[in-house]
Short mmCIF file of N, CA and C in Angstrom, two decimals:
data_model
loop_
_atom_site.label_atom_id
_atom_site.label_comp_id
_atom_site.label_asym_id
_atom_site.label_seq_id
_atom_site.Cartn_x
_atom_site.Cartn_y
_atom_site.Cartn_z
N SER A 1 122.03 117.17 119.39
CA SER A 1 122.25 116.27 118.27
C SER A 1 123.72 116.33 117.84
N MET A 2 124.24 115.19 117.50
CA MET A 2 125.65 115.10 117.11
C MET A 2 125.81 115.36 115.62
N THR A 3 126.87 116.07 115.27
CA THR A 3 127.19 116.29 113.86
C THR A 3 127.83 115.03 113.28
N THR A 4 127.92 114.98 111.97
CA THR A 4 128.59 113.85 111.31
C THR A 4 130.03 113.74 111.77
N SER A 5 130.68 114.87 111.93
CA SER A 5 132.07 114.90 112.41
C SER A 5 132.17 114.37 113.85
N ASP A 6 131.20 114.76 114.71
CA ASP A 6 131.18 114.26 116.09
C ASP A 6 131.03 112.74 116.13
N VAL A 7 130.14 112.23 115.29
CA VAL A 7 129.90 110.79 115.24
C VAL A 7 131.16 110.07 114.74
N ALA A 8 131.82 110.62 113.73
CA ALA A 8 133.05 110.01 113.21
C ALA A 8 134.13 109.97 114.28
N THR A 9 134.27 111.05 115.04
CA THR A 9 135.25 111.10 116.14
C THR A 9 134.90 110.08 117.21
N LEU A 10 133.62 109.99 117.56
CA LEU A 10 133.16 109.02 118.54
C LEU A 10 133.46 107.60 118.09
N LEU A 11 133.17 107.30 116.83
CA LEU A 11 133.44 105.96 116.30
C LEU A 11 134.93 105.65 116.33
N ASP A 12 135.77 106.62 116.02
CA ASP A 12 137.22 106.41 116.09
C ASP A 12 137.66 106.09 117.52
N ARG A 13 137.13 106.84 118.50
CA ARG A 13 137.47 106.58 119.90
C ARG A 13 137.01 105.19 120.32
N ALA A 14 135.80 104.83 119.91
CA ALA A 14 135.24 103.53 120.28
C ALA A 14 136.04 102.39 119.65
N ARG A 15 136.43 102.53 118.40
CA ARG A 15 137.25 101.49 117.74
C ARG A 15 138.61 101.34 118.43
N ALA A 16 139.23 102.47 118.79
CA ALA A 16 140.53 102.42 119.48
C ALA A 16 140.37 101.73 120.84
N TRP A 17 139.28 102.02 121.54
CA TRP A 17 139.02 101.38 122.83
C TRP A 17 138.86 99.87 122.64
N ALA A 18 138.08 99.48 121.63
CA ALA A 18 137.86 98.06 121.36
C ALA A 18 139.18 97.35 121.07
N ASP A 19 140.08 98.02 120.37
CA ASP A 19 141.39 97.43 120.07
C ASP A 19 142.20 97.16 121.33
N ASP A 20 142.00 97.99 122.38
CA ASP A 20 142.74 97.86 123.64
C ASP A 20 142.05 96.98 124.66
N ASP A 21 140.81 96.60 124.41
CA ASP A 21 140.01 95.89 125.42
C ASP A 21 140.38 94.41 125.47
N PRO A 22 140.91 93.93 126.64
CA PRO A 22 141.27 92.51 126.75
C PRO A 22 140.08 91.61 127.06
N ASP A 23 138.91 92.19 127.29
CA ASP A 23 137.74 91.41 127.69
C ASP A 23 136.86 91.11 126.49
N ASP A 24 136.66 89.84 126.21
CA ASP A 24 135.87 89.43 125.04
C ASP A 24 134.44 89.97 125.08
N GLN A 25 133.81 89.94 126.26
CA GLN A 25 132.42 90.37 126.38
C GLN A 25 132.24 91.86 126.13
N THR A 26 133.04 92.68 126.81
CA THR A 26 132.86 94.13 126.62
C THR A 26 133.30 94.57 125.23
N ARG A 27 134.33 93.90 124.68
CA ARG A 27 134.76 94.23 123.32
C ARG A 27 133.65 93.89 122.32
N ALA A 28 133.02 92.72 122.48
CA ALA A 28 131.94 92.31 121.58
C ALA A 28 130.75 93.27 121.68
N ARG A 29 130.41 93.68 122.90
CA ARG A 29 129.30 94.63 123.08
C ARG A 29 129.62 95.96 122.41
N LEU A 30 130.86 96.42 122.58
CA LEU A 30 131.27 97.69 121.98
C LEU A 30 131.24 97.60 120.46
N LEU A 31 131.73 96.51 119.90
CA LEU A 31 131.71 96.35 118.45
C LEU A 31 130.27 96.31 117.92
N GLN A 32 129.36 95.74 118.71
CA GLN A 32 127.94 95.72 118.34
C GLN A 32 127.39 97.15 118.32
N LEU A 33 127.72 97.94 119.34
CA LEU A 33 127.26 99.33 119.39
C LEU A 33 127.84 100.14 118.23
N ILE A 34 129.10 99.91 117.91
CA ILE A 34 129.74 100.60 116.77
C ILE A 34 129.01 100.28 115.48
N ALA A 35 128.72 98.99 115.27
CA ALA A 35 128.03 98.56 114.05
C ALA A 35 126.65 99.20 113.95
N GLU A 36 125.95 99.30 115.08
CA GLU A 36 124.62 99.92 115.07
C GLU A 36 124.70 101.39 114.66
N VAL A 37 125.69 102.10 115.19
CA VAL A 37 125.85 103.52 114.85
C VAL A 37 126.28 103.66 113.39
N GLU A 38 127.18 102.80 112.94
CA GLU A 38 127.62 102.84 111.53
C GLU A 38 126.46 102.58 110.57
N ALA A 39 125.48 101.79 111.03
CA ALA A 39 124.31 101.48 110.21
C ALA A 39 123.24 102.57 110.29
N GLY A 40 123.56 103.67 110.97
CA GLY A 40 122.61 104.78 111.05
C GLY A 40 121.84 104.87 112.35
N GLY A 41 122.16 103.99 113.31
CA GLY A 41 121.45 104.01 114.59
C GLY A 41 121.82 105.22 115.44
N ASP A 42 121.04 105.44 116.48
CA ASP A 42 121.23 106.56 117.40
C ASP A 42 122.56 106.38 118.16
N PRO A 43 123.43 107.38 118.10
CA PRO A 43 124.73 107.27 118.77
C PRO A 43 124.70 107.62 120.26
N ALA A 44 123.53 107.92 120.84
CA ALA A 44 123.44 108.42 122.22
C ALA A 44 124.05 107.46 123.24
N ASP A 45 123.75 106.17 123.15
CA ASP A 45 124.27 105.21 124.12
C ASP A 45 125.80 105.11 124.00
N LEU A 46 126.28 105.02 122.78
CA LEU A 46 127.73 104.96 122.56
C LEU A 46 128.40 106.24 123.07
N ALA A 47 127.79 107.38 122.79
CA ALA A 47 128.34 108.67 123.23
C ALA A 47 128.42 108.73 124.76
N ASP A 48 127.38 108.24 125.44
CA ASP A 48 127.37 108.26 126.90
C ASP A 48 128.51 107.42 127.49
N ARG A 49 128.83 106.33 126.83
CA ARG A 49 129.90 105.44 127.30
C ARG A 49 131.28 106.10 127.20
N PHE A 50 131.41 107.12 126.38
CA PHE A 50 132.68 107.82 126.21
C PHE A 50 132.60 109.29 126.62
N ASP A 51 131.56 109.63 127.38
CA ASP A 51 131.39 111.00 127.84
C ASP A 51 132.23 111.21 129.11
N GLY A 52 133.53 111.41 128.93
CA GLY A 52 134.44 111.58 130.06
C GLY A 52 135.01 110.25 130.53
N THR A 53 135.68 110.32 131.66
CA THR A 53 136.26 109.12 132.26
C THR A 53 135.82 109.03 133.71
N LEU A 54 135.75 107.82 134.22
CA LEU A 54 135.44 107.64 135.63
C LEU A 54 136.56 108.27 136.45
N GLU A 55 136.20 108.91 137.56
CA GLU A 55 137.19 109.57 138.41
C GLU A 55 137.04 109.10 139.84
N PHE A 56 138.18 109.09 140.57
CA PHE A 56 138.13 108.75 141.98
C PHE A 56 137.41 109.84 142.75
N GLY A 57 136.53 109.44 143.64
CA GLY A 57 135.85 110.35 144.54
C GLY A 57 135.91 109.78 145.94
N THR A 58 135.06 110.27 146.82
CA THR A 58 135.08 109.78 148.19
C THR A 58 134.69 108.31 148.29
N ALA A 59 133.96 107.82 147.32
CA ALA A 59 133.56 106.40 147.31
C ALA A 59 134.49 105.57 146.42
N GLY A 60 135.64 106.11 146.05
CA GLY A 60 136.55 105.37 145.18
C GLY A 60 136.22 105.63 143.73
N LEU A 61 136.58 104.69 142.90
CA LEU A 61 136.29 104.75 141.47
C LEU A 61 135.09 103.85 141.23
N ARG A 62 134.00 104.43 140.76
CA ARG A 62 132.82 103.58 140.59
C ARG A 62 132.05 103.96 139.35
N GLY A 63 131.38 102.97 138.78
CA GLY A 63 130.56 103.21 137.61
C GLY A 63 129.85 101.94 137.18
N ALA A 64 128.93 102.09 136.25
CA ALA A 64 128.20 100.95 135.71
C ALA A 64 129.16 100.07 134.92
N LEU A 65 128.96 98.77 134.97
CA LEU A 65 129.77 97.86 134.18
C LEU A 65 129.44 98.01 132.70
N GLY A 66 130.47 97.91 131.84
CA GLY A 66 130.25 97.98 130.41
C GLY A 66 131.44 98.59 129.71
N PRO A 67 131.45 98.57 128.38
CA PRO A 67 132.58 99.12 127.64
C PRO A 67 132.56 100.64 127.60
N GLY A 68 133.75 101.24 127.54
CA GLY A 68 133.88 102.68 127.41
C GLY A 68 134.58 103.31 128.60
N SER A 69 135.08 104.51 128.39
CA SER A 69 135.84 105.22 129.42
C SER A 69 134.96 105.69 130.57
N ASN A 70 133.65 105.75 130.36
CA ASN A 70 132.70 106.21 131.38
C ASN A 70 131.96 105.04 132.01
N ARG A 71 132.55 103.84 131.95
CA ARG A 71 132.00 102.63 132.54
C ARG A 71 133.12 101.90 133.27
N MET A 72 132.75 100.96 134.14
CA MET A 72 133.74 100.14 134.83
C MET A 72 133.99 98.88 134.01
N ASN A 73 135.25 98.65 133.67
CA ASN A 73 135.62 97.50 132.85
C ASN A 73 137.12 97.25 133.03
N ARG A 74 137.63 96.23 132.38
CA ARG A 74 139.03 95.87 132.57
C ARG A 74 139.99 96.95 132.08
N VAL A 75 139.67 97.66 131.02
CA VAL A 75 140.55 98.73 130.54
C VAL A 75 140.64 99.82 131.60
N VAL A 76 139.52 100.22 132.17
CA VAL A 76 139.50 101.25 133.20
C VAL A 76 140.27 100.78 134.44
N VAL A 77 140.04 99.52 134.84
CA VAL A 77 140.75 98.97 136.01
C VAL A 77 142.25 98.94 135.77
N LEU A 78 142.68 98.49 134.59
CA LEU A 78 144.11 98.45 134.27
C LEU A 78 144.72 99.84 134.30
N ARG A 79 144.02 100.81 133.73
CA ARG A 79 144.53 102.18 133.72
C ARG A 79 144.55 102.78 135.13
N ALA A 80 143.52 102.49 135.92
CA ALA A 80 143.48 102.99 137.30
C ALA A 80 144.61 102.37 138.13
N ALA A 81 144.86 101.07 137.93
CA ALA A 81 145.95 100.41 138.66
C ALA A 81 147.30 101.00 138.26
N ALA A 82 147.48 101.27 136.97
CA ALA A 82 148.74 101.88 136.52
C ALA A 82 148.89 103.28 137.10
N GLY A 83 147.79 104.03 137.16
CA GLY A 83 147.83 105.36 137.75
C GLY A 83 148.14 105.31 139.24
N LEU A 84 147.57 104.34 139.95
CA LEU A 84 147.85 104.19 141.38
C LEU A 84 149.31 103.80 141.60
N ALA A 85 149.82 102.89 140.77
CA ALA A 85 151.24 102.50 140.88
C ALA A 85 152.15 103.71 140.67
N ALA A 86 151.84 104.54 139.68
CA ALA A 86 152.65 105.74 139.43
C ALA A 86 152.55 106.70 140.62
N TYR A 87 151.35 106.86 141.16
CA TYR A 87 151.16 107.72 142.32
C TYR A 87 151.98 107.22 143.51
N LEU A 88 151.93 105.92 143.76
CA LEU A 88 152.68 105.36 144.88
C LEU A 88 154.18 105.60 144.71
N ARG A 89 154.67 105.40 143.50
CA ARG A 89 156.11 105.66 143.23
C ARG A 89 156.42 107.15 143.42
N ASP A 90 155.56 108.00 142.89
CA ASP A 90 155.79 109.46 142.97
C ASP A 90 155.75 109.99 144.39
N THR A 91 155.03 109.29 145.27
CA THR A 91 154.92 109.75 146.66
C THR A 91 155.86 109.01 147.59
N GLY A 92 156.84 108.30 147.01
CA GLY A 92 157.90 107.74 147.84
C GLY A 92 157.84 106.27 148.15
N SER A 93 156.85 105.54 147.64
CA SER A 93 156.83 104.10 147.89
C SER A 93 158.00 103.46 147.16
N LEU A 94 158.70 102.61 147.85
CA LEU A 94 159.89 101.98 147.28
C LEU A 94 159.52 100.74 146.49
N SER A 95 160.38 100.39 145.55
CA SER A 95 160.20 99.16 144.81
C SER A 95 160.16 98.01 145.81
N GLY A 96 159.23 97.11 145.64
CA GLY A 96 159.10 95.98 146.55
C GLY A 96 158.12 96.23 147.68
N ALA A 97 157.62 97.48 147.83
CA ALA A 97 156.60 97.75 148.84
C ALA A 97 155.37 96.90 148.53
N SER A 98 154.59 96.60 149.54
CA SER A 98 153.47 95.69 149.36
C SER A 98 152.18 96.41 149.02
N VAL A 99 151.41 95.79 148.13
CA VAL A 99 150.06 96.24 147.79
C VAL A 99 149.15 95.05 148.02
N VAL A 100 148.22 95.19 148.95
CA VAL A 100 147.29 94.11 149.29
C VAL A 100 146.03 94.29 148.46
N ILE A 101 145.59 93.23 147.80
CA ILE A 101 144.41 93.31 146.93
C ILE A 101 143.40 92.27 147.40
N GLY A 102 142.24 92.75 147.82
CA GLY A 102 141.17 91.86 148.23
C GLY A 102 139.94 92.10 147.38
N TYR A 103 139.07 91.11 147.30
CA TYR A 103 137.86 91.24 146.49
C TYR A 103 136.80 90.31 147.02
N ASP A 104 135.58 90.48 146.53
CA ASP A 104 134.49 89.62 146.98
C ASP A 104 134.04 88.68 145.87
N ALA A 105 132.91 88.02 146.06
CA ALA A 105 132.47 86.95 145.15
C ALA A 105 131.67 87.45 143.96
N ARG A 106 131.46 88.74 143.88
CA ARG A 106 130.56 89.22 142.84
C ARG A 106 131.24 89.31 141.47
N TYR A 107 130.44 89.60 140.48
CA TYR A 107 130.83 89.54 139.08
C TYR A 107 132.12 90.29 138.78
N ASN A 108 133.07 89.59 138.19
CA ASN A 108 134.36 90.11 137.72
C ASN A 108 135.32 90.53 138.83
N SER A 109 134.99 90.33 140.10
CA SER A 109 135.90 90.70 141.18
C SER A 109 137.26 90.05 141.00
N ASP A 110 137.25 88.76 140.73
CA ASP A 110 138.52 88.03 140.59
C ASP A 110 139.32 88.53 139.39
N VAL A 111 138.65 88.86 138.31
CA VAL A 111 139.33 89.35 137.10
C VAL A 111 139.96 90.71 137.36
N PHE A 112 139.19 91.62 137.96
CA PHE A 112 139.72 92.95 138.25
C PHE A 112 140.88 92.87 139.23
N ALA A 113 140.78 91.99 140.22
CA ALA A 113 141.86 91.83 141.21
C ALA A 113 143.11 91.27 140.55
N ARG A 114 142.94 90.28 139.68
CA ARG A 114 144.10 89.69 138.99
C ARG A 114 144.78 90.73 138.09
N ASP A 115 143.99 91.49 137.35
CA ASP A 115 144.55 92.54 136.50
C ASP A 115 145.33 93.56 137.33
N THR A 116 144.75 93.96 138.46
CA THR A 116 145.41 94.93 139.34
C THR A 116 146.72 94.37 139.88
N ALA A 117 146.70 93.11 140.30
CA ALA A 117 147.92 92.48 140.82
C ALA A 117 149.01 92.42 139.76
N GLU A 118 148.63 92.12 138.53
CA GLU A 118 149.62 92.05 137.45
C GLU A 118 150.25 93.41 137.19
N VAL A 119 149.44 94.47 137.19
CA VAL A 119 149.97 95.82 136.98
C VAL A 119 150.92 96.19 138.11
N MET A 120 150.52 95.92 139.35
CA MET A 120 151.37 96.27 140.50
C MET A 120 152.69 95.51 140.48
N THR A 121 152.64 94.24 140.09
CA THR A 121 153.85 93.43 140.02
C THR A 121 154.80 93.96 138.95
N VAL A 122 154.27 94.27 137.78
CA VAL A 122 155.09 94.83 136.70
C VAL A 122 155.70 96.16 137.12
N ALA A 123 154.96 96.93 137.94
CA ALA A 123 155.43 98.23 138.41
C ALA A 123 156.48 98.10 139.53
N GLY A 124 156.77 96.87 139.95
CA GLY A 124 157.81 96.66 140.94
C GLY A 124 157.33 96.52 142.37
N PHE A 125 156.02 96.42 142.55
CA PHE A 125 155.48 96.25 143.90
C PHE A 125 155.25 94.78 144.20
N ASN A 126 155.19 94.46 145.47
CA ASN A 126 154.88 93.11 145.91
C ASN A 126 153.37 93.01 146.06
N ALA A 127 152.71 92.48 145.05
CA ALA A 127 151.25 92.39 145.05
C ALA A 127 150.82 91.17 145.86
N LEU A 128 150.11 91.42 146.95
CA LEU A 128 149.57 90.34 147.78
C LEU A 128 148.12 90.16 147.40
N HIS A 129 147.90 89.24 146.49
CA HIS A 129 146.58 88.95 145.95
C HIS A 129 145.97 87.91 146.87
N LEU A 130 145.07 88.34 147.76
CA LEU A 130 144.63 87.49 148.86
C LEU A 130 143.42 86.64 148.56
N GLY A 131 142.88 86.74 147.37
CA GLY A 131 141.76 85.87 147.04
C GLY A 131 140.46 86.35 147.64
N LEU A 132 139.56 85.44 147.79
CA LEU A 132 138.18 85.74 148.15
C LEU A 132 138.06 85.99 149.64
N LEU A 133 138.06 87.28 150.02
CA LEU A 133 138.04 87.63 151.44
C LEU A 133 136.86 88.50 151.85
N GLY A 134 136.02 88.86 150.92
CA GLY A 134 134.88 89.69 151.28
C GLY A 134 135.14 91.16 151.05
N ALA A 135 134.13 91.97 151.27
CA ALA A 135 134.17 93.37 150.89
C ALA A 135 135.23 94.19 151.62
N LEU A 136 135.60 93.83 152.83
CA LEU A 136 136.58 94.61 153.58
C LEU A 136 137.97 94.00 153.53
N ALA A 137 138.19 93.09 152.60
CA ALA A 137 139.44 92.35 152.56
C ALA A 137 140.66 93.25 152.48
N GLY A 138 140.65 94.20 151.60
CA GLY A 138 141.82 95.06 151.44
C GLY A 138 142.17 95.78 152.72
N LEU A 139 141.16 96.36 153.38
CA LEU A 139 141.42 97.10 154.60
C LEU A 139 141.86 96.18 155.73
N ALA A 140 141.19 95.05 155.90
CA ALA A 140 141.55 94.12 156.97
C ALA A 140 142.95 93.58 156.74
N ALA A 141 143.28 93.30 155.48
CA ALA A 141 144.59 92.72 155.18
C ALA A 141 145.72 93.69 155.46
N VAL A 142 145.48 94.98 155.26
CA VAL A 142 146.51 95.96 155.57
C VAL A 142 146.90 95.84 157.04
N TRP A 143 145.89 95.74 157.89
CA TRP A 143 146.18 95.67 159.32
C TRP A 143 146.78 94.32 159.68
N ALA A 144 146.25 93.24 159.11
CA ALA A 144 146.75 91.90 159.45
C ALA A 144 148.20 91.72 159.03
N PHE A 145 148.53 92.18 157.82
CA PHE A 145 149.88 92.02 157.31
C PHE A 145 150.79 93.17 157.71
N GLY A 146 150.18 94.32 157.99
CA GLY A 146 150.95 95.54 158.18
C GLY A 146 151.80 95.55 159.42
N PHE A 147 151.23 95.18 160.54
CA PHE A 147 152.01 95.26 161.77
C PHE A 147 153.09 94.20 161.75
N GLY A 148 154.29 94.63 162.06
CA GLY A 148 155.42 93.72 162.02
C GLY A 148 156.26 93.89 160.77
N ASN A 149 155.74 94.55 159.76
CA ASN A 149 156.54 94.84 158.57
C ASN A 149 157.18 96.21 158.75
N ASP A 150 158.15 96.53 157.92
CA ASP A 150 158.90 97.76 158.12
C ASP A 150 158.75 98.73 156.96
N SER A 151 157.67 98.63 156.21
CA SER A 151 157.47 99.56 155.10
C SER A 151 155.99 99.86 154.96
N SER A 152 155.68 100.84 154.13
CA SER A 152 154.28 101.17 153.89
C SER A 152 153.60 100.07 153.09
N MET A 153 152.31 100.03 153.22
CA MET A 153 151.54 99.06 152.45
C MET A 153 150.29 99.75 151.94
N THR A 154 149.86 99.40 150.76
CA THR A 154 148.62 99.91 150.21
C THR A 154 147.63 98.76 150.13
N GLY A 155 146.42 99.02 150.55
CA GLY A 155 145.36 98.01 150.45
C GLY A 155 144.34 98.44 149.42
N LEU A 156 143.94 97.53 148.58
CA LEU A 156 142.89 97.79 147.59
C LEU A 156 141.76 96.82 147.85
N ARG A 157 140.54 97.31 147.75
CA ARG A 157 139.44 96.36 147.77
C ARG A 157 138.62 96.61 146.52
N LEU A 158 138.31 95.55 145.84
CA LEU A 158 137.53 95.63 144.62
C LEU A 158 136.19 94.98 144.91
N VAL A 159 135.14 95.79 144.97
CA VAL A 159 133.85 95.26 145.37
C VAL A 159 132.75 95.82 144.48
N LEU A 160 131.75 95.03 144.27
CA LEU A 160 130.57 95.49 143.55
C LEU A 160 129.73 96.31 144.52
N SER A 161 129.31 97.48 144.11
CA SER A 161 128.53 98.36 144.98
C SER A 161 127.22 97.70 145.36
N ARG A 162 126.80 97.93 146.60
CA ARG A 162 125.51 97.39 147.05
C ARG A 162 124.34 98.18 146.48
N GLU A 163 124.61 99.40 146.04
CA GLU A 163 123.51 100.28 145.68
C GLU A 163 122.66 99.75 144.52
N ALA A 164 123.29 99.36 143.45
CA ALA A 164 122.51 98.87 142.31
C ALA A 164 123.42 98.16 141.32
N PHE A 165 123.12 96.91 141.02
CA PHE A 165 123.85 96.25 139.94
C PHE A 165 123.60 97.05 138.67
N PRO A 166 124.53 97.26 137.79
CA PRO A 166 125.88 96.73 137.85
C PRO A 166 126.91 97.81 138.15
N TYR A 167 126.87 98.41 139.32
CA TYR A 167 127.87 99.41 139.70
C TYR A 167 129.03 98.77 140.43
N TRP A 168 130.21 99.29 140.15
CA TRP A 168 131.45 98.78 140.72
C TRP A 168 132.16 99.89 141.45
N THR A 169 132.87 99.55 142.51
CA THR A 169 133.67 100.51 143.25
C THR A 169 135.06 99.94 143.47
N ILE A 170 136.09 100.76 143.25
CA ILE A 170 137.45 100.40 143.65
C ILE A 170 137.88 101.44 144.66
N MET A 171 138.31 101.00 145.81
CA MET A 171 138.79 101.93 146.82
C MET A 171 140.22 101.55 147.20
N HIS A 172 140.99 102.53 147.63
CA HIS A 172 142.32 102.20 148.13
C HIS A 172 142.62 103.02 149.37
N VAL A 173 143.47 102.47 150.19
CA VAL A 173 143.93 103.17 151.38
C VAL A 173 145.42 102.87 151.53
N THR A 174 146.20 103.87 151.89
CA THR A 174 147.61 103.66 152.15
C THR A 174 147.85 103.84 153.63
N VAL A 175 148.52 102.88 154.23
CA VAL A 175 148.82 102.93 155.64
C VAL A 175 150.32 102.93 155.81
N SER A 176 150.85 103.91 156.54
CA SER A 176 152.27 103.97 156.83
C SER A 176 152.46 103.91 158.33
N TRP A 177 153.53 103.32 158.76
CA TRP A 177 153.79 103.23 160.20
C TRP A 177 155.29 103.18 160.44
N ILE A 178 155.67 103.41 161.69
CA ILE A 178 157.07 103.31 162.10
C ILE A 178 157.19 102.06 162.93
N PRO A 179 158.03 101.12 162.56
CA PRO A 179 158.12 99.85 163.29
C PRO A 179 158.66 100.06 164.70
#
């Protein structure tokens, strides 16, 4: 059971998240959950949404769609893209290096891909936003565009997991070669 102080801290985190959320749907859902907890409702669902952050594993970054740091949403995607851009810079990728972004037709794929491309572009990378190419787009595009270029390229694929709606996966691969 959560203490009054725990609930107050949770509500503060949730309000701050809602302030940063560029997505009308997830922000509205989060504000609804906040209002329910403020009215005395059970904070368990809201607490679960902020119980840690999604982390990259062998299957990439994946989680249920919805608001909060423990769900897949535009805030998480933007932060993950910024983290990947920083990682690429820290590991020697030069400004102007290419990042290939592919996605499929499922829910929010295009939005997550556009957000990722915008972050990569602002970070100084050449974001190749390839549009609707299917689940293996990022990986296939690395090979299609990669040979003949003289720098490293990172491929991202943003796909909805086959396992169970509404789970999302973001995977990345970096390919380096000598021309």
